[in-house]
Each structure stands twice: as structure tokens, then as C-alpha cells.
CSV table of C-alpha atoms and ligand atoms in Angstrom, one decimal:
chain,number,residue,atom,x,y,z
A,1,UNK,CA,0.0,0.0,0.0
A,2,UNK,CA,1.3,3.4,-1.0
A,3,UNK,CA,0.9,6.7,0.8
A,4,UNK,CA,-1.4,7.7,-2.0
A,5,UNK,CA,-3.8,5.1,-0.8
A,6,UNK,CA,-3.2,5.9,2.9
A,7,UNK,CA,-4.2,9.5,2.1
A,8,UNK,CA,-7.6,8.3,0.9
A,9,UNK,CA,-8.4,5.9,3.7
A,10,UNK,CA,-10.5,6.7,6.7
A,11,UNK,CA,-11.9,4.6,9.5
A,12,UNK,CA,-15.5,3.8,8.9
A,13,UNK,CA,-16.5,2.2,12.1
A,14,UNK,CA,-20.1,3.1,13.0
A,15,UNK,CA,-20.2,6.3,15.0
A,16,UNK,CA,-16.6,7.4,14.3
A,17,UNK,CA,-16.4,11.0,13.2
A,18,UNK,CA,-12.7,11.7,13.4
A,19,UNK,CA,-11.3,8.6,11.7
A,20,UNK,CA,-8.8,10.4,9.6
A,21,UNK,CA,-5.9,10.2,9.0
A,22,UNK,CA,-5.0,6.7,10.1
A,23,UNK,CA,-1.8,6.5,12.1
A,24,UNK,CA,0.8,4.3,10.5
A,25,UNK,CA,2.7,1.7,12.4
A,26,UNK,CA,5.3,0.3,10.1
A,27,UNK,CA,7.4,-2.8,10.7
A,28,UNK,CA,8.4,-3.1,7.0
A,29,UNK,CA,8.3,-0.8,4.0
A,30,UNK,CA,9.5,-1.3,0.5
A,31,UNK,CA,10.6,0.9,-2.3
A,32,UNK,CA,9.4,0.2,-5.8
A,33,UNK,CA,10.2,2.4,-8.6
A,34,UNK,CA,7.4,3.6,-10.8
A,35,UNK,CA,6.9,5.8,-13.8
A,36,UNK,CA,7.1,9.5,-13.1
A,37,UNK,CA,4.1,11.5,-14.4
A,38,UNK,CA,4.0,15.2,-13.6
A,39,UNK,CA,0.5,15.5,-15.0
A,40,UNK,CA,-0.9,13.0,-12.5
A,41,UNK,CA,0.9,14.7,-9.6
A,42,UNK,CA,-0.6,18.1,-10.5
A,43,UNK,CA,-4.0,16.5,-11.0
A,44,UNK,CA,-4.0,14.7,-7.6
A,45,UNK,CA,-2.4,17.4,-5.6
A,46,UNK,CA,-5.6,19.4,-4.8
A,47,UNK,CA,-7.3,16.2,-3.7
A,48,UNK,CA,-4.7,15.2,-1.2
A,49,UNK,CA,-4.7,16.1,2.4
A,50,UNK,CA,-1.2,17.5,2.3
A,51,UNK,CA,-0.8,17.6,6.1
A,52,UNK,CA,-1.7,13.9,6.3
A,53,UNK,CA,0.8,13.1,3.6
A,54,UNK,CA,3.5,15.0,5.3
A,55,UNK,CA,2.9,13.4,8.6
A,56,UNK,CA,2.7,9.9,7.0
A,57,UNK,CA,6.1,10.6,5.3
A,58,UNK,CA,7.6,11.8,8.5
A,59,UNK,CA,6.3,8.7,10.5
A,60,UNK,CA,8.1,6.5,7.9
A,61,UNK,CA,11.3,8.5,8.3
A,62,UNK,CA,11.2,9.7,4.7
A,63,UNK,CA,12.6,12.9,3.4
A,64,UNK,CA,10.7,15.9,4.6
A,65,UNK,CA,8.0,17.5,2.5
A,66,UNK,CA,7.4,21.3,2.7
A,67,UNK,CA,4.6,22.5,4.9
A,68,UNK,CA,3.0,24.5,2.1
A,69,UNK,CA,3.2,23.9,-1.6
A,70,UNK,CA,3.5,27.0,-3.8
A,71,UNK,CA,1.9,26.8,-7.2
A,72,UNK,CA,5.3,27.3,-8.7
A,73,UNK,CA,6.6,24.2,-7.0
A,74,UNK,CA,4.1,22.1,-9.0
A,75,UNK,CA,6.1,23.2,-12.1
A,76,UNK,CA,9.4,22.4,-10.5
A,77,UNK,CA,10.6,18.9,-11.6
A,78,UNK,CA,12.9,18.6,-8.6
A,79,UNK,CA,10.0,19.0,-6.2
A,80,UNK,CA,7.7,16.9,-8.2
A,81,UNK,CA,10.2,14.0,-8.2
A,82,UNK,CA,10.3,14.1,-4.4
A,83,UNK,CA,6.6,14.3,-4.2
A,84,UNK,CA,6.3,11.4,-6.6
A,85,UNK,CA,8.7,9.3,-4.6
A,86,UNK,CA,6.8,9.8,-1.3
A,87,UNK,CA,3.4,9.4,-2.8
A,88,UNK,CA,3.9,6.5,-5.1
A,89,UNK,CA,7.1,4.6,-4.5
A,90,UNK,CA,7.0,3.8,-0.8
A,91,UNK,CA,4.9,0.8,0.1
A,92,UNK,CA,3.8,-0.1,3.6
A,93,UNK,CA,4.3,-3.9,3.6
A,94,UNK,CA,3.8,-4.9,7.2
A,95,UNK,CA,2.4,-3.1,10.1
A,96,UNK,CA,-0.9,-1.5,10.9
A,97,UNK,CA,-3.2,1.5,10.4
A,98,UNK,CA,-4.6,2.9,13.6
A,99,UNK,CA,-7.9,4.8,13.9
A,100,UNK,CA,-7.1,8.1,15.6
A,101,UNK,CA,-10.4,8.2,17.4
A,102,UNK,CA,-10.9,4.6,18.7
A,103,UNK,CA,-7.4,3.2,18.5
A,104,UNK,CA,-8.7,0.3,16.5
A,105,UNK,CA,-5.8,-1.3,14.6
A,106,UNK,CA,-6.2,-2.4,11.0
A,107,UNK,CA,-3.4,-4.8,10.3
A,108,UNK,CA,-1.4,-4.6,7.1
A,109,UNK,CA,0.1,-7.8,5.9
A,110,UNK,CA,1.9,-8.5,2.6
A,111,UNK,CA,1.1,-4.9,1.7
A,112,UNK,CA,-2.7,-5.5,2.1
A,113,UNK,CA,-4.5,-3.6,4.7
A,114,UNK,CA,-7.3,-5.5,6.4
A,115,UNK,CA,-10.2,-3.0,6.7
A,116,UNK,CA,-12.9,-5.6,7.5
A,117,UNK,CA,-15.1,-4.5,10.3
A,118,UNK,CA,-16.5,-6.7,13.0
A,119,UNK,CA,-20.2,-7.1,13.1
A,120,UNK,CA,-20.5,-4.7,16.1
A,121,UNK,CA,-18.6,-2.0,14.3
A,122,UNK,CA,-20.9,-1.8,11.3
B,1,UNK,CA,-29.6,-24.4,-15.3
B,2,UNK,CA,-26.3,-24.1,-13.4
B,3,UNK,CA,-26.4,-22.9,-9.9
B,4,UNK,CA,-25.2,-19.3,-9.4
B,5,UNK,CA,-22.1,-19.1,-7.3
B,6,UNK,CA,-23.8,-16.5,-5.1
B,7,UNK,CA,-26.1,-19.3,-3.9
B,8,UNK,CA,-23.4,-21.7,-2.9
B,9,UNK,CA,-21.5,-19.7,-0.3
B,10,UNK,CA,-20.5,-16.3,0.8
B,11,UNK,CA,-17.9,-14.6,-1.5
B,12,UNK,CA,-15.1,-14.9,1.0
B,13,UNK,CA,-15.7,-18.6,1.1
B,14,UNK,CA,-16.5,-19.2,-2.5
B,15,UNK,CA,-13.4,-17.4,-3.7
B,16,UNK,CA,-11.0,-19.6,-2.0
B,17,UNK,CA,-7.4,-20.5,-3.1
B,18,UNK,CA,-8.6,-23.0,-5.7
B,19,UNK,CA,-11.2,-20.7,-7.2
B,20,UNK,CA,-8.8,-17.7,-7.1
B,21,UNK,CA,-6.2,-19.6,-9.1
B,22,UNK,CA,-8.8,-21.1,-11.5
B,23,UNK,CA,-9.9,-17.6,-12.2
B,24,UNK,CA,-6.6,-16.2,-13.4
B,25,UNK,CA,-5.4,-19.3,-15.2
B,26,UNK,CA,-8.4,-19.5,-17.4
B,27,UNK,CA,-7.6,-17.5,-20.5
B,28,UNK,CA,-11.3,-17.3,-21.3
B,29,UNK,CA,-11.9,-15.7,-18.0
B,30,UNK,CA,-9.0,-13.2,-18.4
B,31,UNK,CA,-10.3,-12.2,-21.8
B,32,UNK,CA,-13.9,-11.7,-20.5
B,33,UNK,CA,-12.9,-9.6,-17.6
B,34,UNK,CA,-10.6,-7.5,-19.8
B,35,UNK,CA,-13.4,-6.9,-22.2
B,36,UNK,CA,-15.9,-6.0,-19.5
B,37,UNK,CA,-13.4,-3.6,-18.0
B,38,UNK,CA,-12.6,-1.9,-21.2
B,39,UNK,CA,-16.3,-1.4,-21.8
B,40,UNK,CA,-16.7,-0.1,-18.3
B,41,UNK,CA,-13.9,2.4,-18.8
B,42,UNK,CA,-15.6,3.6,-22.0
B,43,UNK,CA,-18.8,4.2,-20.1
B,44,UNK,CA,-16.9,6.0,-17.4
B,45,UNK,CA,-16.2,8.7,-20.0
B,46,UNK,CA,-13.1,10.1,-18.3
B,47,UNK,CA,-11.9,13.4,-19.6
B,48,UNK,CA,-9.6,12.8,-22.6
B,49,UNK,CA,-6.7,14.9,-21.3
B,50,UNK,CA,-4.2,12.1,-21.5
B,51,UNK,CA,-3.6,12.3,-17.7
B,52,UNK,CA,-3.8,9.3,-15.5
B,53,UNK,CA,-6.7,9.3,-13.0
B,54,UNK,CA,-7.3,7.8,-9.6
B,55,UNK,CA,-9.9,5.1,-9.8
B,56,UNK,CA,-11.6,2.5,-7.5
B,57,UNK,CA,-12.0,-1.1,-8.5
B,58,UNK,CA,-14.7,-2.6,-6.2
B,59,UNK,CA,-14.5,-6.4,-5.9
B,60,UNK,CA,-11.1,-6.2,-7.6
B,61,UNK,CA,-10.4,-9.9,-7.0
B,62,UNK,CA,-7.2,-11.1,-8.5
B,63,UNK,CA,-6.7,-7.9,-10.3
B,64,UNK,CA,-7.8,-8.8,-13.8
B,65,UNK,CA,-10.0,-5.8,-14.1
B,66,UNK,CA,-7.4,-3.6,-12.5
B,67,UNK,CA,-4.8,-4.6,-15.0
B,68,UNK,CA,-6.9,-3.1,-17.7
B,69,UNK,CA,-7.0,0.1,-15.7
B,70,UNK,CA,-3.2,0.0,-15.5
B,71,UNK,CA,-2.9,-0.5,-19.2
B,72,UNK,CA,-4.7,2.8,-19.6
B,73,UNK,CA,-2.2,4.4,-17.3
B,74,UNK,CA,-4.5,4.9,-14.3
B,75,UNK,CA,-3.8,4.5,-10.7
B,76,UNK,CA,-6.3,2.4,-8.8
B,77,UNK,CA,-7.3,1.2,-5.4
B,78,UNK,CA,-9.0,-2.2,-5.3
B,79,UNK,CA,-11.1,-3.7,-2.6
B,80,UNK,CA,-12.2,-7.3,-2.2
B,81,UNK,CA,-13.6,-9.5,0.5
B,82,UNK,CA,-11.6,-12.5,-0.5
B,83,UNK,CA,-8.1,-12.8,0.9
B,84,UNK,CA,-7.3,-15.6,-1.5
B,85,UNK,CA,-8.2,-13.4,-4.5
B,86,UNK,CA,-6.1,-10.6,-3.2
B,87,UNK,CA,-3.1,-12.9,-2.6
B,88,UNK,CA,-3.2,-13.9,-6.2
B,89,UNK,CA,-3.4,-10.2,-7.1
B,90,UNK,CA,-0.2,-9.6,-5.1
B,91,UNK,CA,1.5,-12.6,-6.6
B,92,UNK,CA,0.8,-11.2,-10.0
B,93,UNK,CA,2.2,-7.9,-8.9
B,94,UNK,CA,-0.7,-5.8,-10.0
B,95,UNK,CA,0.2,-2.1,-10.0
B,96,UNK,CA,-2.8,-0.9,-8.0
B,97,UNK,CA,-3.0,-1.1,-4.3
B,98,UNK,CA,-5.5,-3.6,-2.9
B,99,UNK,CA,-7.1,-4.0,0.4
B,100,UNK,CA,-9.3,-6.4,2.2
B,101,UNK,CA,-12.7,-4.8,2.6
B,102,UNK,CA,-16.4,-5.8,2.5
B,103,UNK,CA,-18.0,-3.2,0.3
B,104,UNK,CA,-21.3,-4.0,1.9
B,105,UNK,CA,-19.9,-2.5,5.1
B,106,UNK,CA,-19.4,0.8,3.3
B,107,UNK,CA,-16.1,2.1,1.8
B,108,UNK,CA,-13.5,3.4,4.3
B,109,UNK,CA,-12.7,6.4,2.2
B,110,UNK,CA,-12.4,10.1,2.3
B,111,UNK,CA,-14.9,12.4,0.6
B,112,UNK,CA,-14.8,13.6,-3.0
B,113,UNK,CA,-11.4,12.2,-4.0
B,114,UNK,CA,-11.9,9.5,-6.7
B,115,UNK,CA,-12.1,10.3,-10.4
B,116,UNK,CA,-14.3,7.3,-11.0
B,117,UNK,CA,-15.1,3.8,-9.9
B,118,UNK,CA,-15.6,0.5,-11.7
B,119,UNK,CA,-16.9,-2.8,-10.4
B,120,UNK,CA,-16.7,-5.9,-12.6
B,121,UNK,CA,-18.9,-8.9,-11.8
B,122,UNK,CA,-19.2,-8.3,-8.1
B,123,UNK,CA,-22.1,-6.3,-6.8
B,124,UNK,CA,-24.7,-9.0,-7.3
B,125,UNK,CA,-23.1,-10.6,-4.3
B,126,UNK,CA,-24.4,-7.8,-2.1
B,127,UNK,CA,-28.0,-9.1,-2.7
B,128,UNK,CA,-27.3,-12.2,-0.7
B,129,UNK,CA,-27.9,-12.5,3.0
B,130,UNK,CA,-25.3,-15.1,4.0
B,131,UNK,CA,-25.4,-14.3,7.7
B,132,UNK,CA,-28.4,-13.2,9.7
B,133,UNK,CA,-26.6,-9.9,10.3
B,134,UNK,CA,-26.5,-9.3,6.6
B,135,UNK,CA,-29.5,-7.3,5.4
B,136,UNK,CA,-29.0,-6.8,1.6
B,137,UNK,CA,-30.9,-3.5,1.5
B,138,UNK,CA,-28.8,-2.1,4.3
B,139,UNK,CA,-25.6,-3.4,2.7
B,140,UNK,CA,-26.5,-1.9,-0.7
B,141,UNK,CA,-27.3,1.4,1.0
B,142,UNK,CA,-24.0,1.5,2.9
B,143,UNK,CA,-22.2,0.7,-0.3
B,144,UNK,CA,-23.9,3.3,-2.5
B,145,UNK,CA,-23.8,6.0,0.2
B,146,UNK,CA,-20.1,5.7,0.8
B,147,UNK,CA,-19.4,5.2,-2.9
B,148,UNK,CA,-21.2,8.5,-3.7
B,149,UNK,CA,-19.3,10.3,-1.1
B,150,UNK,CA,-15.9,9.1,-2.2
B,151,UNK,CA,-16.4,10.3,-5.7
B,152,UNK,CA,-15.4,13.7,-7.0
B,153,UNK,CA,-18.5,15.7,-8.0
B,154,UNK,CA,-19.4,14.8,-11.6
B,155,UNK,CA,-17.4,11.6,-11.4
B,156,UNK,CA,-19.0,8.3,-12.5
B,157,UNK,CA,-19.2,4.8,-11.3
B,158,UNK,CA,-19.8,2.0,-13.8
B,159,UNK,CA,-20.8,-1.2,-12.2
B,160,UNK,CA,-21.1,-4.4,-14.3
B,161,UNK,CA,-23.1,-7.1,-12.6
B,162,UNK,CA,-24.9,-10.4,-13.1
B,163,UNK,CA,-28.4,-10.0,-11.7
B,164,UNK,CA,-30.4,-13.1,-11.1
B,165,UNK,CA,-33.5,-11.5,-12.4
B,166,UNK,CA,-35.4,-8.2,-12.8
B,167,UNK,CA,-36.1,-7.9,-9.1
B,168,UNK,CA,-32.4,-7.8,-8.3
B,169,UNK,CA,-31.9,-5.2,-11.0
B,170,UNK,CA,-34.6,-3.1,-9.4
B,171,UNK,CA,-33.3,-3.6,-5.9
B,172,UNK,CA,-29.7,-2.5,-6.9
B,173,UNK,CA,-30.6,0.4,-9.1
B,174,UNK,CA,-33.2,1.8,-6.7
B,175,UNK,CA,-30.7,1.6,-3.9
B,176,UNK,CA,-28.3,3.7,-6.0
B,177,UNK,CA,-30.9,6.2,-6.8
B,178,UNK,CA,-32.0,6.6,-3.3
B,179,UNK,CA,-28.6,7.9,-2.2
B,180,UNK,CA,-28.5,10.6,-4.9
B,181,UNK,CA,-26.9,9.0,-7.9
B,182,UNK,CA,-28.4,9.8,-11.3
B,183,UNK,CA,-27.8,7.6,-14.3
B,184,UNK,CA,-29.2,4.4,-15.5
B,185,UNK,CA,-28.7,1.0,-16.9
B,186,UNK,CA,-26.9,0.1,-20.1
B,187,UNK,CA,-27.5,-3.3,-21.4
B,188,UNK,CA,-25.2,-4.6,-24.1
B,189,UNK,CA,-26.4,-7.4,-26.4
B,190,UNK,CA,-29.8,-7.5,-24.8
B,191,UNK,CA,-31.0,-10.3,-27.0
B,192,UNK,CA,-28.3,-12.8,-26.4
B,193,UNK,CA,-28.6,-14.9,-23.3
B,194,UNK,CA,-24.9,-15.4,-23.1
B,195,UNK,CA,-23.5,-12.1,-24.2
B,196,UNK,CA,-26.0,-9.9,-22.4
B,197,UNK,CA,-24.3,-7.6,-20.0
B,198,UNK,CA,-25.6,-5.2,-17.4
B,199,UNK,CA,-23.8,-1.9,-16.6
B,200,UNK,CA,-25.2,0.4,-14.0
B,201,UNK,CA,-23.8,3.8,-15.0
B,202,UNK,CA,-24.0,6.2,-12.1
B,203,UNK,CA,-23.1,9.9,-11.8
B,204,UNK,CA,-22.3,11.6,-8.5
B,205,UNK,CA,-23.5,15.2,-8.1
B,206,UNK,CA,-26.0,17.2,-9.9
B,207,UNK,CA,-26.4,16.7,-13.7
B,208,UNK,CA,-24.0,18.9,-15.6
B,209,UNK,CA,-22.7,19.2,-19.1
B,210,UNK,CA,-20.6,16.2,-18.4
B,211,UNK,CA,-23.5,14.1,-17.5
B,212,UNK,CA,-24.6,13.4,-21.1
B,213,UNK,CA,-25.4,9.8,-21.3
B,214,UNK,CA,-23.0,7.1,-22.3
B,215,UNK,CA,-22.0,7.4,-26.0
B,216,UNK,CA,-21.6,4.4,-28.2
B,217,UNK,CA,-18.2,3.4,-29.4
B,218,UNK,CA,-16.3,5.3,-32.0
B,219,UNK,CA,-18.0,8.7,-31.5
B,220,UNK,CA,-14.9,10.3,-30.1
B,221,UNK,CA,-13.3,10.5,-33.5
B,222,UNK,CA,-11.7,7.1,-33.2
B,223,UNK,CA,-11.9,5.2,-36.5
B,224,UNK,CA,-12.5,1.9,-34.8
B,225,UNK,CA,-16.1,1.2,-34.9
B,226,UNK,CA,-17.5,3.7,-37.5
B,227,UNK,CA,-17.9,0.7,-39.7
B,228,UNK,CA,-20.0,-1.1,-37.2
B,229,UNK,CA,-23.6,-1.5,-37.8
B,230,UNK,CA,-24.5,0.0,-34.5
B,231,UNK,CA,-27.8,1.8,-34.3
B,232,UNK,CA,-27.0,4.5,-31.9
B,233,UNK,CA,-28.8,7.3,-30.4
B,234,UNK,CA,-27.1,8.9,-27.5
B,235,UNK,CA,-30.3,9.4,-25.7
B,236,UNK,CA,-31.3,5.8,-25.7
B,237,UNK,CA,-27.9,4.9,-24.3
B,238,UNK,CA,-29.0,5.5,-20.7
B,239,UNK,CA,-32.2,4.2,-19.5
B,240,UNK,CA,-34.1,6.1,-16.9
B,241,UNK,CA,-34.3,4.0,-13.8
B,242,UNK,CA,-38.1,4.0,-13.8
B,243,UNK,CA,-38.7,2.4,-17.2
B,244,UNK,CA,-35.5,1.0,-18.1
B,245,UNK,CA,-36.8,-2.4,-19.2
B,246,UNK,CA,-38.9,-1.0,-21.9
B,247,UNK,CA,-36.4,1.2,-23.5
B,248,UNK,CA,-33.3,-0.8,-22.9
B,249,UNK,CA,-30.6,0.4,-25.3
B,250,UNK,CA,-29.7,-2.0,-28.0
B,251,UNK,CA,-26.1,-2.2,-29.0
B,252,UNK,CA,-24.3,-4.4,-31.3
B,253,UNK,CA,-20.6,-4.5,-31.9
B,254,UNK,CA,-18.1,-6.7,-33.5
B,255,UNK,CA,-15.8,-9.0,-31.5
B,256,UNK,CA,-12.8,-6.7,-31.7
B,257,UNK,CA,-11.3,-5.5,-28.4
B,258,UNK,CA,-9.0,-2.8,-27.6
B,259,UNK,CA,-8.0,0.1,-29.7
B,260,UNK,CA,-4.7,-1.2,-30.9
B,261,UNK,CA,-1.2,0.1,-30.9
B,262,UNK,CA,-1.5,2.4,-33.9
B,263,UNK,CA,-4.6,4.0,-32.5
B,264,UNK,CA,-2.8,4.7,-29.2
B,265,UNK,CA,0.4,5.9,-30.8
B,266,UNK,CA,-1.6,8.3,-32.9
B,267,UNK,CA,-3.6,9.6,-29.9
B,268,UNK,CA,-0.4,10.1,-28.0
B,269,UNK,CA,1.1,12.0,-30.9
B,270,UNK,CA,-1.9,14.2,-31.0
B,271,UNK,CA,-1.7,14.9,-27.3
B,272,UNK,CA,2.0,15.7,-27.6
B,273,UNK,CA,1.3,18.2,-30.3
B,274,UNK,CA,-1.2,19.8,-28.0
B,275,UNK,CA,1.6,20.1,-25.5
B,276,UNK,CA,0.2,17.5,-23.2
B,277,UNK,CA,2.7,15.3,-21.4
B,278,UNK,CA,2.3,11.7,-22.3
B,279,UNK,CA,4.6,8.7,-21.5
B,280,UNK,CA,7.2,7.9,-24.1
B,281,UNK,CA,6.3,5.3,-26.7
B,282,UNK,CA,8.0,2.0,-25.9
B,283,UNK,CA,7.7,-1.5,-27.0
B,284,UNK,CA,5.1,-1.9,-24.3
B,285,UNK,CA,2.8,0.8,-25.7
B,286,UNK,CA,-0.5,-0.7,-26.6
B,287,UNK,CA,0.8,-4.2,-26.0
B,288,UNK,CA,-1.8,-6.8,-25.4
B,289,UNK,CA,-1.4,-8.5,-22.1
B,290,UNK,CA,-0.7,-12.2,-22.4
B,291,UNK,CA,-3.5,-14.3,-21.2
B,292,UNK,CA,-1.4,-16.5,-19.0
B,293,UNK,CA,-0.1,-16.3,-15.4
C,301,SAM,C1,-16.3,-12.5,-10.4
C,301,SAM,S1,-15.0,-11.9,-9.3
C,301,SAM,C2,-14.4,-10.5,-10.3
C,301,SAM,C3,-13.1,-10.0,-9.9
C,301,SAM,C4,-12.4,-8.9,-10.7
C,301,SAM,N1,-13.3,-7.7,-10.7
C,301,SAM,C5,-12.1,-9.3,-12.1
C,301,SAM,O1,-12.6,-8.7,-13.0
C,301,SAM,O2,-11.3,-10.2,-12.3
C,301,SAM,C6,-16.0,-11.1,-8.1
C,301,SAM,C7,-15.3,-10.6,-6.9
C,301,SAM,O3,-16.1,-9.9,-6.1
C,301,SAM,C8,-15.7,-10.0,-4.8
C,301,SAM,N2,-16.8,-9.7,-3.8
C,301,SAM,C9,-18.0,-10.3,-3.6
C,301,SAM,N3,-18.6,-9.7,-2.6
C,301,SAM,C10,-17.9,-8.7,-2.1
C,301,SAM,C11,-18.0,-7.7,-1.1
C,301,SAM,N4,-19.1,-7.7,-0.3
C,301,SAM,N5,-17.0,-6.9,-0.9
C,301,SAM,C12,-15.9,-6.9,-1.6
C,301,SAM,N6,-15.7,-7.8,-2.6
C,301,SAM,C13,-16.7,-8.7,-2.9
C,301,SAM,C14,-15.3,-11.5,-4.7
C,301,SAM,O4,-14.5,-11.8,-3.6
C,301,SAM,C15,-14.6,-11.7,-6.1
C,301,SAM,O5,-13.3,-11.5,-6.0
């Protein structure tokens, strides 16, 4: 699972209102190279929760992303490459995603988060 | 008549290791899922700006449908309730991210972020009550509500499914309507028992210029199916939920699939000339995936 996906996931346990962003507990991450596409980065940027992405990157010990992104940076290849790397090339392989409100852990194994809810959570 | 798998066992039980493997080793199955996905993508009617989009694949299974999304350059997030199917997806190193999730429990996603969603041969499973705790209506509602929310305004969801009869079609489409989706049902090959395919085409958000109903193939200037004897009228392509049976759109098409390498190369050149950034042409461009794994 990449940080792109992490950025889109929220805890949907019944009654939870502040289930975003999920905290990352990583025991194993992997780097996988993928094609760079500036168009996609510019397209997805406004939809991202930048703060959540920054924090996720920090929690994995990745290179720091700026707090704010200036429009000019989205034209800067150097920045876009760093953004690309954090968003699309780092995979959480083993660990867990933790709901910030309830503390419920969603295990991640072989790169697959288990988001199944128990009956009493639906 | 053969028993429907939906009646045999819940999906997470039915799609076990054996079934998951059977699924991806059958070249016929691979071909069918690829065709269905291509048609779904067409109906999704994404903007033709040459830019990759972020899509959902609901009931992604072993990733056959997702691979067609990757071929078109899109990023995707797949959800499935069967661990065995997802394991196969990982073994096959699909490009999308996949997660274990029961779409009948609602999608654990943020609001307004996805550019589109597809689902290939999965949502009929929601109509089964395998456990007493499973109320199909409630599960359909949770599914559609959260799907609607996760989509960007104006985005579409195209859900291909195998209903077991008109009642199921009604149950599924009315559940979709009730949460605010507009759209309708597109039925391909309505007169063939085997080839007949149901696509629920849904639009999130108020109708806009972009919500013109699904166009038939070849209207976007592609040369591919102009020669087809398709009797098309754009209006008939989407069927109002209320009287969809009566006016079901009839389509015919030939057996060809995919647009082919030359079509893609040409499209990419056009985009490049317009100054749009597109991936470089390589030997992989427009390559057909081999039907073996
Ligand atoms: C016929 S397979 C299609 C898989 C994939 N879309 C493809 O084209 O190869 C249907 C899939 O739907 C999944 N499914 C059924 N019910 C589901 C549910 N409630 N939530 C998530 N996935 C489900 C099954 O596990 C199975 O993998």
C-alpha cells in the first residue's frame, strides 16, 4: 500500500467522526520504482490532504516535504520528483493502520490492509 | 440451469485459493474480464486529457479488471472481501493497491477524491444474505452511500453485474438512486442470453454538461467502430431507472477488443502536439497482455 492510498483511507466504524488520518505503524516498508508522471501529480495534488501526507512521510522517516506547496513548485521537476517518490514509491508492507479516534488497529500484511469490520462495528 | 455461485457460499468462502487460481489461469476468464473492464472504462467517460486518473475497483479480485486500468495508465485502489483473490493479485504484482474490505460495510474512504469507480462482476453478491446480520438492503445502502461520497463531483461509477432477475436489477438500481446518484442502466447485447451484459452507470453530483449519457463506441473521432452497424442514439444509451426495461438500449458490436497500438500511438502524438505530457512510446505501448499467469 502506497501513501497515495493511505491518504484516501479513513476509518468507517459506526459512529466514528474523526477517523482520519489513520496513524501508520510500520514494521516493514519497501521501495518500488514507478513511472514519473507530472500530470498525475498536478491532478492529484488538490485532492490530497497535504498535512496527512507530510505526517505519513515523517512517520516513515522519509525525506521531509514542505509544509506548504506554492503553485510554482508544481512546475518544478525537482520538487515533483520528491513528491512522486513519497506518494507512489514507498509501500507499507507490514504493520498496521490505527484509527485516531478509537485506537482500533487495522493490520497490514503483505502490503494488504485488512479493513474488514467486526459485526458490532458496522 | 447451473447454480449461481452466489447461492453456494458467501464470497469470501466461494473465492478460496482454488477458485482464485482457477480464475486467473483461465484465458477465457481473463479475456472476458478484460473486455468488460474496457467497456466499463468507456462508459466511465473520463476526460480525454491524457492524464492518469485515480480510480476505484470494487470487488477487484485477483486484479484482472485492475490490469486493464493500469494499461490505460490509471492509478487504482482495489477492494475485495476474499483474501485468496487478493493474494493472487499480489503474486501477479498488480500495479494498483489492494485491500481487504467488504464493500457491503461501506467504503472506508475520504470524501470527494476519486475520479471514477468501476466494479466488474461483483455487486450482485451484495444481494445475498449469508449471515443473519446481513441485510442486503442495508448493505446496498451502505455501499452506495459511501461510494457516492468518495467520488469527486461529476465523477461516475460504472458497475457491471450479473443480476439473477429483474427484481435484483430493481433492488440494486433503486438503492443507487436513493442515495442521490443519477444515471441508468446500459444493457449490451440484450437479445443474447450469453453475451447480455448489465452496466449500471452512475453519476455523482447534480447533472452537468458532463452528464450526457453514455455514448456508443467510436464517436470520439476514433476510427475503430465507425464501420459497425451500431444503431445508436445517444439518448437511448442511458435508460431512466423507472422504465429501463422497456427502453433498454440495444447495441451491437463486433468481436474486436482494444484500440490497438497504432490508435494509441496516434492519440499520444496528437496529445503531444497539443503540449500535453504523455509517457514515451516504448515496445510496451499498446501491447496486449498475455493471457497467462
Ligand atoms: C467474479 S469476481 C471478479 C473479480 C475482478 N473484478 C475481475 O474482473 O477479475 C467477483 C469478486 O467480487 C468479490 N466480492 C464479492 N462480494 C464482495 C464484497 N461484499 N466486498 C468486496 N468484494 C466482494 C469476490 O471476492 C470476487 O473476488
